[in-house]
Coordinates of C-alpha atoms and ligand atoms in Angstrom, one line a residue:
M37 CA 5.7 21.2 -35.8
Q38 CA 8.9 20.2 -37.6
T39 CA 8.1 17.0 -39.4
D40 CA 11.7 15.9 -39.4
I41 CA 12.0 15.6 -35.6
A42 CA 11.8 12.1 -34.1
Y43 CA 10.1 13.1 -30.8
R44 CA 10.7 11.1 -27.6
L45 CA 8.3 10.9 -24.7
I46 CA 9.4 11.1 -21.1
L47 CA 6.8 9.9 -18.6
A48 CA 7.1 11.7 -15.3
S49 CA 5.4 8.9 -13.4
A50 CA 6.4 5.9 -11.3
S51 CA 3.3 4.1 -12.3
P52 CA 4.1 0.8 -14.2
A53 CA 0.5 0.8 -15.4
R54 CA 0.9 4.1 -17.2
R55 CA 4.2 3.0 -18.8
A56 CA 2.5 -0.3 -19.9
L57 CA -0.4 1.6 -21.6
L58 CA 2.1 3.6 -23.6
T59 CA 4.3 0.5 -24.5
G60 CA 1.2 -1.4 -25.6
A61 CA 0.3 1.6 -27.8
G62 CA 3.7 1.5 -29.6
I63 CA 5.3 4.2 -27.5
D64 CA 8.5 3.4 -25.6
A65 CA 8.5 6.1 -22.9
E66 CA 11.5 6.9 -20.8
V67 CA 10.5 7.1 -17.1
I68 CA 11.8 9.9 -14.9
V69 CA 9.9 10.0 -11.6
S70 CA 9.2 13.6 -10.4
G71 CA 9.2 12.9 -6.7
V72 CA 6.9 15.8 -6.0
D73 CA 5.2 16.0 -2.7
E74 CA 1.6 15.7 -3.7
S75 CA 0.4 17.1 -0.4
V76 CA 1.5 20.6 -1.5
V77 CA -1.6 20.9 -3.7
E78 CA -4.6 21.9 -1.6
A79 CA -7.3 22.2 -4.3
D80 CA -10.7 21.1 -3.0
D81 CA -12.0 19.6 -6.2
A82 CA -10.8 16.5 -8.2
Y83 CA -10.5 18.3 -11.5
T84 CA -8.2 21.1 -10.2
T85 CA -6.2 18.7 -7.9
S86 CA -5.4 16.2 -10.7
L87 CA -4.5 18.9 -13.2
A88 CA -2.3 20.9 -10.8
L89 CA -0.4 17.7 -9.7
A90 CA 0.0 16.5 -13.3
R91 CA 1.4 20.0 -14.3
M92 CA 3.7 20.0 -11.2
K93 CA 5.1 16.5 -12.0
A94 CA 5.8 17.3 -15.7
R95 CA 7.3 20.7 -15.0
T96 CA 9.5 19.4 -12.2
V97 CA 11.0 16.7 -14.5
A98 CA 11.3 19.1 -17.5
A99 CA 13.1 21.7 -15.4
N100 CA 15.9 19.2 -14.7
L101 CA 16.5 18.0 -18.2
P102 CA 19.0 19.3 -20.8
A103 CA 17.3 21.4 -23.6
D104 CA 16.3 18.8 -26.2
P105 CA 13.8 20.0 -28.9
A106 CA 12.8 16.3 -29.5
A107 CA 11.9 15.7 -25.8
L108 CA 8.3 15.8 -24.6
V109 CA 7.4 15.4 -20.9
L110 CA 4.1 13.9 -19.8
G111 CA 2.9 14.2 -16.2
C112 CA -0.3 12.5 -15.0
D113 CA -2.2 12.4 -11.7
S114 CA -5.4 10.4 -10.8
V115 CA -7.9 11.0 -8.1
L116 CA -11.4 9.8 -7.4
A117 CA -14.3 12.2 -6.8
F118 CA -16.9 10.5 -4.6
E119 CA -19.8 12.2 -2.9
G120 CA -18.0 15.5 -2.6
E121 CA -14.7 14.1 -1.5
V122 CA -11.4 13.8 -3.4
F123 CA -9.7 10.5 -2.9
G124 CA -6.0 9.7 -3.8
K125 CA -4.4 6.7 -2.4
P126 CA -5.8 5.6 1.0
D127 CA -3.5 6.3 3.9
S128 CA -4.2 3.1 5.7
A129 CA -6.1 -0.3 5.5
D130 CA -8.7 1.2 7.8
E131 CA -9.3 4.1 5.4
A132 CA -9.5 1.7 2.4
I133 CA -12.1 -0.4 4.3
K134 CA -14.1 2.8 5.2
R135 CA -14.0 4.0 1.6
W136 CA -15.1 0.7 0.1
T137 CA -17.9 0.4 2.6
A138 CA -19.2 3.8 1.5
M139 CA -18.5 3.3 -2.3
R140 CA -20.1 -0.2 -2.8
G141 CA -23.1 -0.1 -5.0
K142 CA -22.5 3.5 -5.8
S143 CA -20.5 5.4 -8.5
G144 CA -17.6 7.9 -8.5
V145 CA -15.7 9.8 -11.2
L146 CA -12.1 9.1 -11.7
H147 CA -10.2 12.2 -12.9
T148 CA -6.8 11.9 -14.4
G149 CA -5.0 15.1 -15.1
H150 CA -2.5 15.1 -18.1
H151 CA 0.1 17.8 -18.7
L152 CA 2.4 17.6 -21.8
T153 CA 5.3 20.0 -22.3
G154 CA 8.0 20.4 -24.9
L155 CA 11.4 21.2 -23.4
V156 CA 12.6 23.8 -25.9
S157 CA 9.5 24.8 -27.9
G158 CA 7.7 26.0 -24.7
L159 CA 4.7 24.3 -26.3
Q160 CA 2.4 22.7 -23.7
A161 CA -1.1 21.1 -23.6
E162 CA -3.1 19.8 -20.7
A163 CA -6.5 18.3 -20.0
V164 CA -8.3 16.2 -17.5
G165 CA -9.9 12.9 -18.5
T166 CA -13.0 11.8 -16.5
T167 CA -14.5 8.3 -16.3
T168 CA -17.6 7.4 -14.3
V169 CA -17.0 4.2 -12.3
H170 CA -19.9 2.1 -11.0
F171 CA -18.8 -0.1 -8.1
A172 CA -20.3 -3.5 -7.3
D173 CA -22.2 -4.0 -4.1
V174 CA -19.3 -6.0 -2.6
T175 CA -19.6 -7.8 0.7
D176 CA -17.8 -7.0 3.9
A177 CA -15.7 -10.2 3.4
E178 CA -14.8 -9.1 -0.1
I179 CA -13.7 -5.7 1.2
E180 CA -11.6 -7.3 4.0
A181 CA -9.9 -9.6 1.5
Y182 CA -9.3 -7.0 -1.1
V183 CA -7.7 -4.6 1.4
A184 CA -5.7 -7.5 2.9
S185 CA -4.3 -8.1 -0.6
G186 CA -2.6 -4.7 -0.3
E187 CA -3.6 -3.6 -3.8
P188 CA -6.0 -0.8 -2.8
L189 CA -3.3 0.9 -0.8
Q190 CA -1.2 1.4 -3.9
V191 CA -3.7 3.1 -6.1
A192 CA -5.7 6.3 -6.4
G193 CA -9.3 5.7 -5.4
A194 CA -8.4 2.4 -3.6
F195 CA -9.3 0.3 -6.6
T196 CA -7.9 -0.9 -10.0
L197 CA -9.7 -1.7 -13.2
D198 CA -7.1 -4.1 -14.5
G199 CA -6.2 -5.8 -11.2
R200 CA -8.0 -7.6 -8.5
G201 CA -10.3 -4.6 -8.2
G202 CA -11.7 -5.3 -11.7
A203 CA -14.1 -7.9 -10.1
F204 CA -15.6 -5.0 -8.0
V205 CA -16.3 -2.6 -10.9
E206 CA -19.6 -3.3 -12.5
R207 CA -19.2 -0.9 -15.5
I208 CA -17.6 2.4 -16.5
E209 CA -18.7 5.3 -18.7
G210 CA -15.7 6.7 -20.5
D211 CA -12.1 5.7 -21.3
P212 CA -10.8 2.7 -19.3
G213 CA -7.2 3.9 -19.7
N214 CA -8.1 7.0 -17.9
V215 CA -9.0 4.9 -14.9
I216 CA -5.8 3.0 -15.1
G217 CA -3.9 6.3 -15.1
L218 CA -3.4 7.5 -18.7
S219 CA -5.9 8.2 -21.4
L220 CA -4.4 7.4 -24.9
P221 CA -7.1 9.2 -26.9
L222 CA -6.6 12.3 -24.6
L223 CA -2.8 12.1 -25.2
R224 CA -3.5 11.9 -28.9
R225 CA -5.5 15.2 -28.7
L226 CA -2.8 16.9 -26.5
L227 CA -0.2 16.0 -29.1
A228 CA -2.4 17.2 -31.9
D229 CA -2.8 20.5 -30.1
M230 CA 1.0 20.7 -30.3
N231 CA 0.9 19.7 -34.0
I232 CA 2.5 16.4 -33.2
P233 CA 0.8 13.3 -34.6
I234 CA 0.8 10.5 -32.0
T235 CA 2.0 8.1 -34.8
S236 CA 5.3 10.0 -34.8
L237 CA 6.0 8.6 -31.3
W238 CA 5.5 5.0 -32.4
R239 CA 8.6 2.7 -32.1
R240 CA 10.2 2.2 -35.4
Ligands
DGT388 N1 -2.8 -0.8 -12.7 C1 -3.7 0.2 -12.2 N2 -3.2 1.2 -11.5 C2 -4.0 2.2 -11.1 C3 -5.4 2.1 -11.4 N3 -6.0 3.2 -10.8 C4 -5.0 3.9 -10.2 N4 -3.8 3.3 -10.4 C5 -2.5 3.7 -9.9 C6 -1.7 4.4 -11.0 C7 -0.9 5.3 -10.2 O1 0.3 4.6 -9.8 C8 -1.7 5.6 -8.9 C9 -2.3 6.9 -9.0 O2 -1.6 7.8 -8.2 P1 -0.8 9.0 -8.8 O3 -1.6 9.5 -10.0 O4 -0.5 9.9 -7.7 O5 0.5 8.3 -9.4 P2 1.7 7.7 -8.5 O6 1.9 8.5 -7.3 O7 1.5 6.2 -8.4 O8 2.9 7.9 -9.5 P3 3.4 9.3 -9.9 O9 3.0 10.3 -8.9 O10 2.8 9.6 -11.3 O11 4.9 9.1 -10.0 O12 -2.7 4.6 -8.9 C10 -5.9 1.0 -12.1 O13 -7.1 0.9 -12.4 N5 -5.0 0.1 -12.5

């Protein structure tokens, strides 16, 4: 790592929650949405799916940028592993109701793939964060109301930790940011693998 470079982070994600996590941690990321079609990845497990999509998002954005040695591109993708299935965002209200009816009182593992790549150095680092999520034994009426709010349809796994869904998550084992969509301690390790201290990305 060249210590004199003031690195800048480009977040290849439309997720406002991911950007907010970075902003809160002192990192003003530039957002460039990848626009990748997530259906092209047909992996059958959550780990492989989330990592392949994170890599595709980061590399798609990186490929369309001018060569800047100070630019780093981060792609993320979150999916929920539950009873052998891999859940992204539900396709419909009915699917969200069906998922919550199955999930209530049980637990799943939220996987968020992270892929970080330098534009010029060719350096890259990737990993998957996993957080076990224990769902509350919610009632049918709570499920109906939550799905009617529209929130579950916007998010991987049909639940949030920091939104209305927070009332329906009893506890988690692992990094909460990873559930929201970006694990800051994992990002710190990826940057360290590229010999870049996360503190060098902090706003001045
Ligand atoms: N605020 C919040 N958002 C969540 C939570 N869990 C999942 N999400 C959102 C973050 C992402 O927008 C979305 C996960 O789906 P993806 O990883 O495919 O990202 P998305 O398609 O939204 O954006 P991207 O593909 O990265 O441009 O769900 C949560 O606990 N809190």
